Tab-separated table of C-alpha atoms and ligand atoms in Angstrom:
chain	number	residue	atom	x	y	z
A	1	MET	CA	18.880	90.254	-165.167
A	2	PRO	CA	15.415	88.313	-165.087
A	3	GLY	CA	17.334	84.493	-165.776
A	4	VAL	CA	21.179	84.634	-165.221
A	5	ALA	CA	22.536	82.877	-162.657
A	6	ARG	CA	23.767	85.773	-160.311
A	7	SER	CA	27.921	84.855	-160.719
A	8	GLY	CA	29.223	84.563	-157.014
A	9	ASP	CA	27.134	81.999	-156.176
A	10	ASP	CA	27.751	77.888	-156.506
A	11	PRO	CA	27.648	78.102	-160.294
A	12	VAL	CA	25.406	74.847	-160.340
A	13	ALA	CA	23.161	76.380	-157.834
A	14	ALA	CA	22.788	78.993	-159.638
A	15	VAL	CA	21.790	77.871	-163.234
A	16	ALA	CA	19.372	75.624	-162.018
A	17	GLN	CA	17.438	77.782	-159.327
A	18	THR	CA	17.237	80.323	-162.720
A	19	TYR	CA	16.066	78.051	-165.278
A	20	ARG	CA	13.339	77.194	-162.051
A	21	THR	CA	12.506	81.091	-161.433
A	22	PHE	CA	11.660	81.598	-164.699
A	23	ALA	CA	10.203	77.726	-165.794
A	24	ARG	CA	7.553	79.384	-162.225
A	25	GLN	CA	7.723	83.811	-163.061
A	26	GLU	CA	8.914	83.807	-167.112
A	27	ALA	CA	7.399	81.235	-168.463
A	28	ARG	CA	3.927	80.329	-166.328
A	29	GLY	CA	0.682	81.451	-168.049
A	30	ARG	CA	3.117	82.502	-171.509
A	31	SER	CA	4.706	79.217	-172.326
A	32	ALA	CA	3.975	74.816	-171.062
A	33	ALA	CA	6.448	73.877	-173.084
A	34	TYR	CA	9.231	76.404	-172.119
A	35	GLU	CA	7.778	75.847	-168.093
A	36	ALA	CA	7.838	72.344	-167.761
A	37	LEU	CA	11.685	72.094	-170.076
A	38	ALA	CA	12.931	75.362	-168.444
A	39	GLU	CA	11.824	72.640	-164.645
A	40	SER	CA	13.680	69.572	-166.570
A	41	VAL	CA	16.384	71.103	-167.352
A	42	ALA	CA	16.666	72.091	-163.406
A	43	GLY	CA	16.603	68.844	-162.038
A	44	ASP	CA	19.114	67.752	-165.047
A	45	ALA	CA	22.832	67.539	-163.031
A	46	THR	CA	24.102	67.028	-166.986
A	47	LEU	CA	22.202	69.782	-168.713
A	48	VAL	CA	23.495	72.085	-165.187
A	49	ASN	CA	26.598	71.519	-165.321
A	50	PHE	CA	26.367	71.922	-169.824
A	51	ILE	CA	24.933	74.938	-168.773
A	52	ALA	CA	27.226	76.126	-165.590
A	53	SER	CA	30.368	76.315	-168.107
A	54	LEU	CA	29.273	78.497	-169.453
A	55	PRO	CA	30.104	82.588	-168.936
A	56	PRO	CA	27.495	83.751	-166.750
A	57	ALA	CA	26.425	86.223	-169.606
A	58	ARG	CA	25.123	83.015	-171.519
A	59	ARG	CA	23.844	80.751	-169.188
A	60	GLN	CA	20.258	82.527	-169.848
A	61	PRO	CA	17.043	79.767	-170.285
A	62	ASN	CA	16.183	82.302	-173.795
A	63	LEU	CA	18.987	81.807	-175.918
A	64	LEU	CA	19.960	77.743	-174.219
A	65	PHE	CA	16.462	77.111	-175.507
A	66	ALA	CA	16.440	79.906	-178.968
A	67	ALA	CA	20.173	78.328	-179.489
A	68	ALA	CA	18.465	74.500	-179.097
A	69	ARG	CA	15.667	75.302	-180.967
A	70	TYR	CA	18.058	76.938	-183.887
A	71	LEU	CA	20.316	73.911	-184.279
A	72	LEU	CA	17.168	70.947	-184.012
A	73	GLY	CA	14.935	73.157	-186.264
A	74	THR	CA	11.619	72.942	-183.982
A	75	PRO	CA	11.492	73.992	-180.611
A	76	PRO	CA	13.114	70.758	-178.238
A	77	GLY	CA	11.478	69.299	-175.703
A	78	ILE	CA	14.056	67.630	-172.714
A	79	GLY	CA	15.411	64.610	-174.660
A	80	PRO	CA	16.328	66.185	-177.817
A	81	LEU	CA	17.521	68.351	-175.797
A	82	ARG	CA	19.399	66.160	-173.387
A	83	GLU	CA	20.762	64.557	-177.218
A	84	LEU	CA	22.073	68.104	-178.228
A	85	VAL	CA	23.910	68.644	-175.616
A	86	ARG	CA	26.238	64.887	-176.233
A	87	GLN	CA	26.527	65.209	-179.509
A	88	SER	CA	26.596	68.888	-180.651
A	89	ARG	CA	28.146	70.011	-177.804
A	90	PRO	CA	30.930	72.080	-179.687
A	91	GLU	CA	28.027	74.250	-182.486
A	92	LEU	CA	25.703	73.983	-179.549
A	93	THR	CA	28.688	76.084	-177.986
A	94	GLN	CA	28.994	78.329	-179.975
A	95	LEU	CA	25.918	79.564	-181.293
A	96	MET	CA	25.058	80.284	-177.295
A	97	LEU	CA	28.385	82.019	-177.466
A	98	THR	CA	28.068	84.333	-180.075
A	99	ARG	CA	24.319	84.886	-180.590
A	100	ARG	CA	22.199	87.701	-177.751
A	101	THR	CA	18.578	87.255	-176.605
A	102	GLN	CA	17.897	90.363	-178.718
A	103	THR	CA	13.575	89.508	-179.893
A	104	ASN	CA	12.085	92.219	-181.287
A	105	GLU	CA	7.792	92.540	-180.598
A	106	PRO	CA	7.022	94.797	-183.023
A	107	ALA	CA	3.342	94.952	-180.878
A	108	ARG	CA	5.704	97.485	-178.015
A	109	CYS	CA	5.025	99.750	-180.712
A	110	ALA	CA	0.945	100.132	-180.167
A	111	VAL	CA	1.800	100.791	-176.710
A	112	LEU	CA	4.373	103.505	-177.753
A	113	LEU	CA	1.794	104.977	-180.329
A	114	PRO	CA	-0.489	107.066	-177.794
A	115	ALA	CA	3.005	108.710	-176.586
A	116	LEU	CA	4.563	109.468	-179.572
A	117	ALA	CA	1.270	111.206	-180.942
A	118	GLN	CA	1.310	114.198	-178.111
A	119	LEU	CA	5.218	114.716	-180.015
A	120	PRO	CA	4.347	118.401	-181.931
A	121	GLU	CA	4.943	116.078	-185.821
A	122	PRO	CA	6.980	114.959	-187.519
A	123	LEU	CA	8.868	113.116	-185.298
A	124	ALA	CA	12.744	111.958	-185.696
A	125	LEU	CA	13.069	108.466	-184.500
A	126	VAL	CA	16.253	107.103	-182.235
A	127	GLU	CA	15.450	103.765	-180.893
A	128	VAL	CA	18.281	102.208	-178.466
A	129	GLY	CA	18.669	98.432	-178.507
A	130	ALA	CA	16.679	98.234	-181.940
A	131	SER	CA	17.738	94.818	-182.477
A	132	ALA	CA	16.390	93.916	-186.008
A	133	GLY	CA	14.778	98.040	-185.647
A	134	LEU	CA	11.490	96.754	-185.991
A	135	ASN	CA	9.665	99.029	-182.871
A	136	LEU	CA	11.009	101.398	-185.732
A	137	LEU	CA	8.438	101.274	-188.446
A	138	ALA	CA	5.158	101.906	-185.584
A	139	ASP	CA	4.357	104.470	-188.188
A	140	ARG	CA	3.596	101.768	-191.402
A	141	TYR	CA	1.862	98.920	-188.296
A	142	SER	CA	-1.885	99.681	-188.724
A	143	TYR	CA	-3.999	99.652	-185.348
A	144	ASP	CA	-6.486	97.905	-183.846
A	145	TYR	CA	-7.862	99.357	-180.124
A	146	ALA	CA	-10.153	96.984	-178.909
A	147	GLY	CA	-12.134	98.184	-182.387
A	148	TYR	CA	-10.468	101.837	-182.779
A	149	ARG	CA	-8.887	101.158	-185.313
A	150	LEU	CA	-5.810	103.757	-186.497
A	151	ALA	CA	-4.498	102.576	-190.310
A	152	GLY	CA	-0.914	103.397	-190.531
A	153	ARG	CA	1.274	103.451	-193.732
A	154	ASP	CA	1.809	100.136	-195.596
A	155	PRO	CA	-1.086	99.237	-196.066
A	156	ASP	CA	0.253	95.273	-195.960
A	157	ALA	CA	2.369	95.701	-192.821
A	158	PRO	CA	0.619	94.158	-190.121
A	159	THR	CA	-1.660	95.711	-187.388
A	160	LEU	CA	-1.120	95.220	-184.465
A	161	ARG	CA	-3.610	94.930	-181.517
A	162	CYS	CA	-3.969	95.564	-177.989
A	163	GLN	CA	-6.428	96.409	-175.201
A	164	PRO	CA	-6.635	99.227	-173.332
A	165	ARG	CA	-7.958	99.019	-169.955
A	166	GLY	CA	-9.484	102.509	-169.093
A	167	PRO	CA	-9.060	105.182	-170.867
A	168	VAL	CA	-6.249	105.768	-173.570
A	169	PRO	CA	-5.630	108.667	-175.645
A	170	LEU	CA	-6.313	106.646	-179.007
A	171	PRO	CA	-4.475	109.522	-181.391
A	172	PRO	CA	-7.457	110.878	-184.687
A	173	ARG	CA	-4.310	108.585	-186.270
A	174	VAL	CA	-0.543	107.433	-186.677
A	175	PRO	CA	1.862	110.367	-186.511
A	176	ALA	CA	3.934	111.070	-189.380
A	177	VAL	CA	7.849	110.452	-189.437
A	178	ALA	CA	10.070	112.041	-190.818
A	179	TRP	CA	13.809	110.030	-189.903
A	180	ARG	CA	14.282	107.179	-188.440
A	181	ALA	CA	17.387	105.083	-186.875
A	182	GLY	CA	18.152	102.739	-184.262
A	183	LEU	CA	21.639	102.123	-181.695
A	184	ASP	CA	22.539	98.407	-181.237
A	185	LEU	CA	25.137	96.733	-179.563
A	186	ASN	CA	25.076	94.051	-182.340
A	187	PRO	CA	21.696	94.526	-184.693
A	188	LEU	CA	19.625	92.045	-186.494
A	189	ASP	CA	19.416	92.687	-190.070
A	190	VAL	CA	15.602	92.090	-191.354
A	191	THR	CA	16.911	90.935	-194.940
A	192	SER	CA	19.708	88.540	-194.076
A	193	ASP	CA	17.433	85.085	-193.854
A	194	GLU	CA	19.631	84.056	-190.653
A	195	ASP	CA	19.260	86.146	-188.239
A	196	VAL	CA	15.570	85.876	-189.282
A	197	ARG	CA	15.101	82.480	-188.257
A	198	TRP	CA	17.221	84.201	-185.088
A	199	LEU	CA	13.824	86.111	-184.183
A	200	SER	CA	11.941	82.994	-184.833
A	201	CYS	CA	13.864	80.795	-182.466
A	202	LEU	CA	13.342	83.454	-179.972
A	203	VAL	CA	9.485	83.692	-180.027
A	204	TRP	CA	8.248	80.727	-177.431
A	205	PRO	CA	6.687	78.272	-178.472
A	206	GLY	CA	3.024	78.623	-177.533
A	207	GLU	CA	2.551	82.504	-177.301
A	208	GLY	CA	-0.104	82.254	-180.025
A	209	ASP	CA	0.191	84.941	-183.536
A	210	ARG	CA	2.966	86.664	-182.584
A	211	ALA	CA	5.988	84.238	-184.737
A	212	ASP	CA	2.694	84.724	-187.660
A	213	ARG	CA	3.829	88.899	-185.902
A	214	LEU	CA	6.548	88.571	-186.541
A	215	ALA	CA	6.713	86.833	-190.018
A	216	ALA	CA	4.592	89.966	-191.126
A	217	ALA	CA	6.558	92.728	-189.379
A	218	VAL	CA	10.231	91.788	-191.486
A	219	ALA	CA	8.090	91.372	-194.956
A	220	ALA	CA	7.336	94.830	-193.933
A	221	ALA	CA	10.691	96.115	-192.815
A	222	ARG	CA	11.700	94.392	-195.018
A	223	ARG	CA	10.652	96.321	-197.888
A	224	ASP	CA	12.341	99.005	-196.850
A	225	PRO	CA	14.117	98.333	-194.059
A	226	PRO	CA	15.424	100.053	-190.886
A	227	GLU	CA	18.304	101.902	-190.289
A	228	VAL	CA	19.787	99.762	-186.571
A	229	ARG	CA	22.941	101.351	-186.429
A	230	ARG	CA	25.555	99.057	-184.596
A	231	GLY	CA	27.289	101.007	-181.166
A	232	ASP	CA	26.367	101.078	-177.396
A	233	LEU	CA	23.459	102.869	-176.089
A	234	LEU	CA	25.633	103.756	-173.635
A	235	THR	CA	28.293	105.745	-175.229
A	236	GLY	CA	27.116	106.164	-179.735
A	237	LEU	CA	24.114	108.788	-178.584
A	238	PRO	CA	24.588	111.906	-178.599
A	239	ALA	CA	26.111	111.176	-182.374
A	240	LEU	CA	23.228	109.441	-183.388
A	241	ALA	CA	20.774	111.978	-182.225
A	242	ALA	CA	23.154	114.274	-183.534
A	243	GLN	CA	22.927	113.318	-187.594
A	244	ALA	CA	18.337	113.362	-186.632
A	245	PRO	CA	17.004	116.664	-188.769
A	246	ALA	CA	15.905	119.055	-186.211
A	247	ASP	CA	12.345	120.362	-188.084
A	248	ALA	CA	11.346	117.170	-186.386
A	249	THR	CA	10.195	116.116	-182.662
A	250	LEU	CA	13.499	113.621	-181.144
A	251	VAL	CA	12.496	110.519	-179.680
A	252	VAL	CA	14.773	108.192	-178.617
A	253	TYR	CA	12.759	105.251	-176.931
A	254	HIS	CA	13.663	101.558	-175.744
A	255	THR	CA	11.454	98.759	-174.848
A	256	SER	CA	12.774	96.051	-172.722
A	257	VAL	CA	16.441	97.395	-172.900
A	258	LEU	CA	18.080	98.281	-169.625
A	259	TYR	CA	17.795	95.699	-168.160
A	260	GLN	CA	20.775	94.192	-169.624
A	261	VAL	CA	22.451	97.448	-169.092
A	262	ALA	CA	23.785	96.592	-165.405
A	263	ALA	CA	22.269	98.917	-162.971
A	264	ASP	CA	25.518	101.645	-162.602
A	265	GLN	CA	25.672	102.903	-166.570
A	266	ARG	CA	21.693	102.569	-167.283
A	267	GLU	CA	21.649	106.390	-164.429
A	268	HIS	CA	24.365	107.180	-166.970
A	269	PHE	CA	22.757	105.818	-169.785
A	270	ILE	CA	19.963	108.382	-168.318
A	271	ARG	CA	21.783	111.263	-167.811
A	272	THR	CA	22.756	111.230	-171.273
A	273	VAL	CA	19.212	111.202	-172.788
A	274	ARG	CA	18.066	114.219	-170.500
A	275	GLY	CA	21.291	116.525	-171.670
A	276	LEU	CA	20.213	115.533	-175.617
A	277	GLY	CA	17.389	118.193	-174.656
A	278	ALA	CA	14.878	115.315	-176.720
A	279	ALA	CA	11.741	114.198	-175.816
A	280	TRP	CA	12.411	110.095	-173.770
A	281	LEU	CA	9.742	107.079	-173.870
A	282	SER	CA	10.950	104.574	-171.683
A	283	SER	CA	9.065	100.461	-171.454
A	284	GLU	CA	11.007	98.487	-169.338
A	285	ALA	CA	9.814	95.973	-165.882
A	286	PRO	CA	8.982	98.281	-162.900
A	287	GLY	CA	11.990	99.808	-161.323
A	288	ILE	CA	14.770	99.738	-164.294
A	289	VAL	CA	14.108	102.961	-165.436
A	290	PRO	CA	14.340	104.844	-161.592
A	291	GLY	CA	11.265	106.517	-160.068
A	292	THR	CA	9.418	103.556	-162.631
A	293	ALA	CA	8.789	100.561	-160.146
A	294	ALA	CA	5.502	100.035	-159.233
A	295	PRO	CA	2.991	96.452	-157.716
A	296	ALA	CA	3.967	94.693	-160.196
A	297	ARG	CA	1.036	92.320	-161.207
A	298	ASP	CA	3.312	89.935	-162.313
A	299	GLY	CA	6.629	88.956	-164.394
A	300	GLN	CA	5.338	90.379	-167.881
A	301	THR	CA	4.252	94.165	-166.893
A	302	CYS	CA	6.318	97.697	-168.404
A	303	VAL	CA	6.427	100.338	-167.055
A	304	LEU	CA	5.852	103.218	-169.573
A	305	ALA	CA	7.897	106.562	-169.064
A	306	ARG	CA	8.440	109.712	-170.675
A	307	ASP	CA	10.937	111.912	-169.236
A	308	GLY	CA	11.192	109.186	-167.209
A	309	ARG	CA	7.508	109.513	-165.806
A	310	PRO	CA	5.528	106.623	-165.428
A	311	ILE	CA	2.619	107.963	-167.679
A	312	GLY	CA	1.495	103.947	-168.133
A	313	CYS	CA	1.986	99.938	-167.885
A	314	ALA	CA	0.703	98.074	-170.796
A	315	ASP	CA	2.329	94.406	-170.849
A	316	SER	CA	5.872	93.590	-172.025
A	317	HIS	CA	4.499	92.068	-175.330
A	318	GLY	CA	2.177	94.868	-176.630
A	319	THR	CA	-1.239	92.754	-175.812
A	320	TRP	CA	-2.822	95.440	-173.253
A	321	LEU	CA	-1.874	98.662	-172.048
A	322	GLN	CA	-3.365	100.980	-169.127
A	323	TRP	CA	-2.533	104.921	-169.300
A	324	ARG	CA	-2.332	106.573	-165.684
A	325	PRO	CA	-4.962	108.637	-164.264
B	1	SAM	C1	14.643	91.822	-175.623
B	1	SAM	S1	15.861	92.791	-176.657
B	1	SAM	C2	14.116	94.090	-177.137
B	1	SAM	C3	14.549	94.590	-178.777
B	1	SAM	C4	13.719	95.529	-178.809
B	1	SAM	N1	13.722	96.783	-178.003
B	1	SAM	C5	12.181	95.209	-178.771
B	1	SAM	O1	11.058	95.733	-177.732
B	1	SAM	O2	12.003	94.636	-179.593
B	1	SAM	C6	17.565	94.037	-175.930
B	1	SAM	C7	18.220	94.309	-177.407
B	1	SAM	O3	19.004	96.238	-176.502
B	1	SAM	C8	20.267	95.705	-177.048
B	1	SAM	N2	21.405	96.474	-176.237
B	1	SAM	C9	21.619	95.830	-175.417
B	1	SAM	N3	22.222	96.414	-174.640
B	1	SAM	C10	22.948	97.519	-175.422
B	1	SAM	C11	24.115	98.021	-174.798
B	1	SAM	N4	24.303	98.941	-174.232
B	1	SAM	N5	23.911	99.370	-176.399
B	1	SAM	C12	22.525	99.007	-177.256
B	1	SAM	N6	21.795	97.688	-177.697
B	1	SAM	C13	22.192	96.977	-176.196
B	1	SAM	C14	19.781	93.902	-177.394
B	1	SAM	O4	21.080	93.666	-177.926
B	1	SAM	C15	19.580	93.789	-177.581
B	1	SAM	O5	19.192	93.914	-179.392
């Protein structure tokens, strides 16, 4: 799992290595501020020891930086982060133990849309690992694929911009959705200011228009909030899927979720999805869904798959999409 120190290693050395790897492989090219911050953390014995004192699953850079930002009200630099650990260690620890990395990126809908539009309408959407459910609203957003525009059902919802790389089967219109529901270990509530603030703290500084897009998607979601139920994708999916209307095409999908699930449990989940007779879409890092390993162009490429077969690849934040010939 990216960003997590391996258990069994010397925890202090493993934390330093995790932050260095995060700086060089994840933050580089996306957030100069977090690249520099992660490198500084890796070289700071006090910070590394603090992080190593947390349970292994709570040591991720994303979690620390978002929690610090939440408490400081601004993206942390190394100085304020040191101060925070010295002066507000209990508050920071509490936040890192109770919050999760649940970045909800609505632009991933632009990657899913061409695949969704190939299915018979209307659709019944079930998203696992939905976070706040912003990717359940694929029919409400508008789209701009390098000048090819599609109007969504909510004229005030944001327009998601995605660059097609080569031919992509762009649909004539946004597909109709008859029903939608999400499932998450810890659903975030778009109507809660605290949850929305946490979501905004998970966006890295320097990532262009992501913060504005998130705010606009949240505003759209608040007009008619998507239902996201609390549950584990390993156990809760069949009962949720059973509630979908029988006269709609059931689609189960997930984006950037299964890396948070242990590899042997992913197999269990995939057997469950296959047993539902649903269309199954995934956009995950290469190899996370077995059979979708592909030469990664960079650490930010995801493989788009239908029923476990790769059909394209895309930026993990939905800024570009390439279809498989
Ligand atoms: C990185 S976020 C991605 C959220 C959303 N899919 C997106 O692309 O914007 C991963 C989400 O998966 C959820 N998750 C992780 N493991 C899960 C599980 N076993 N069952 C349900 N949800 C899970 C997390 O709580 C989190 O909200």
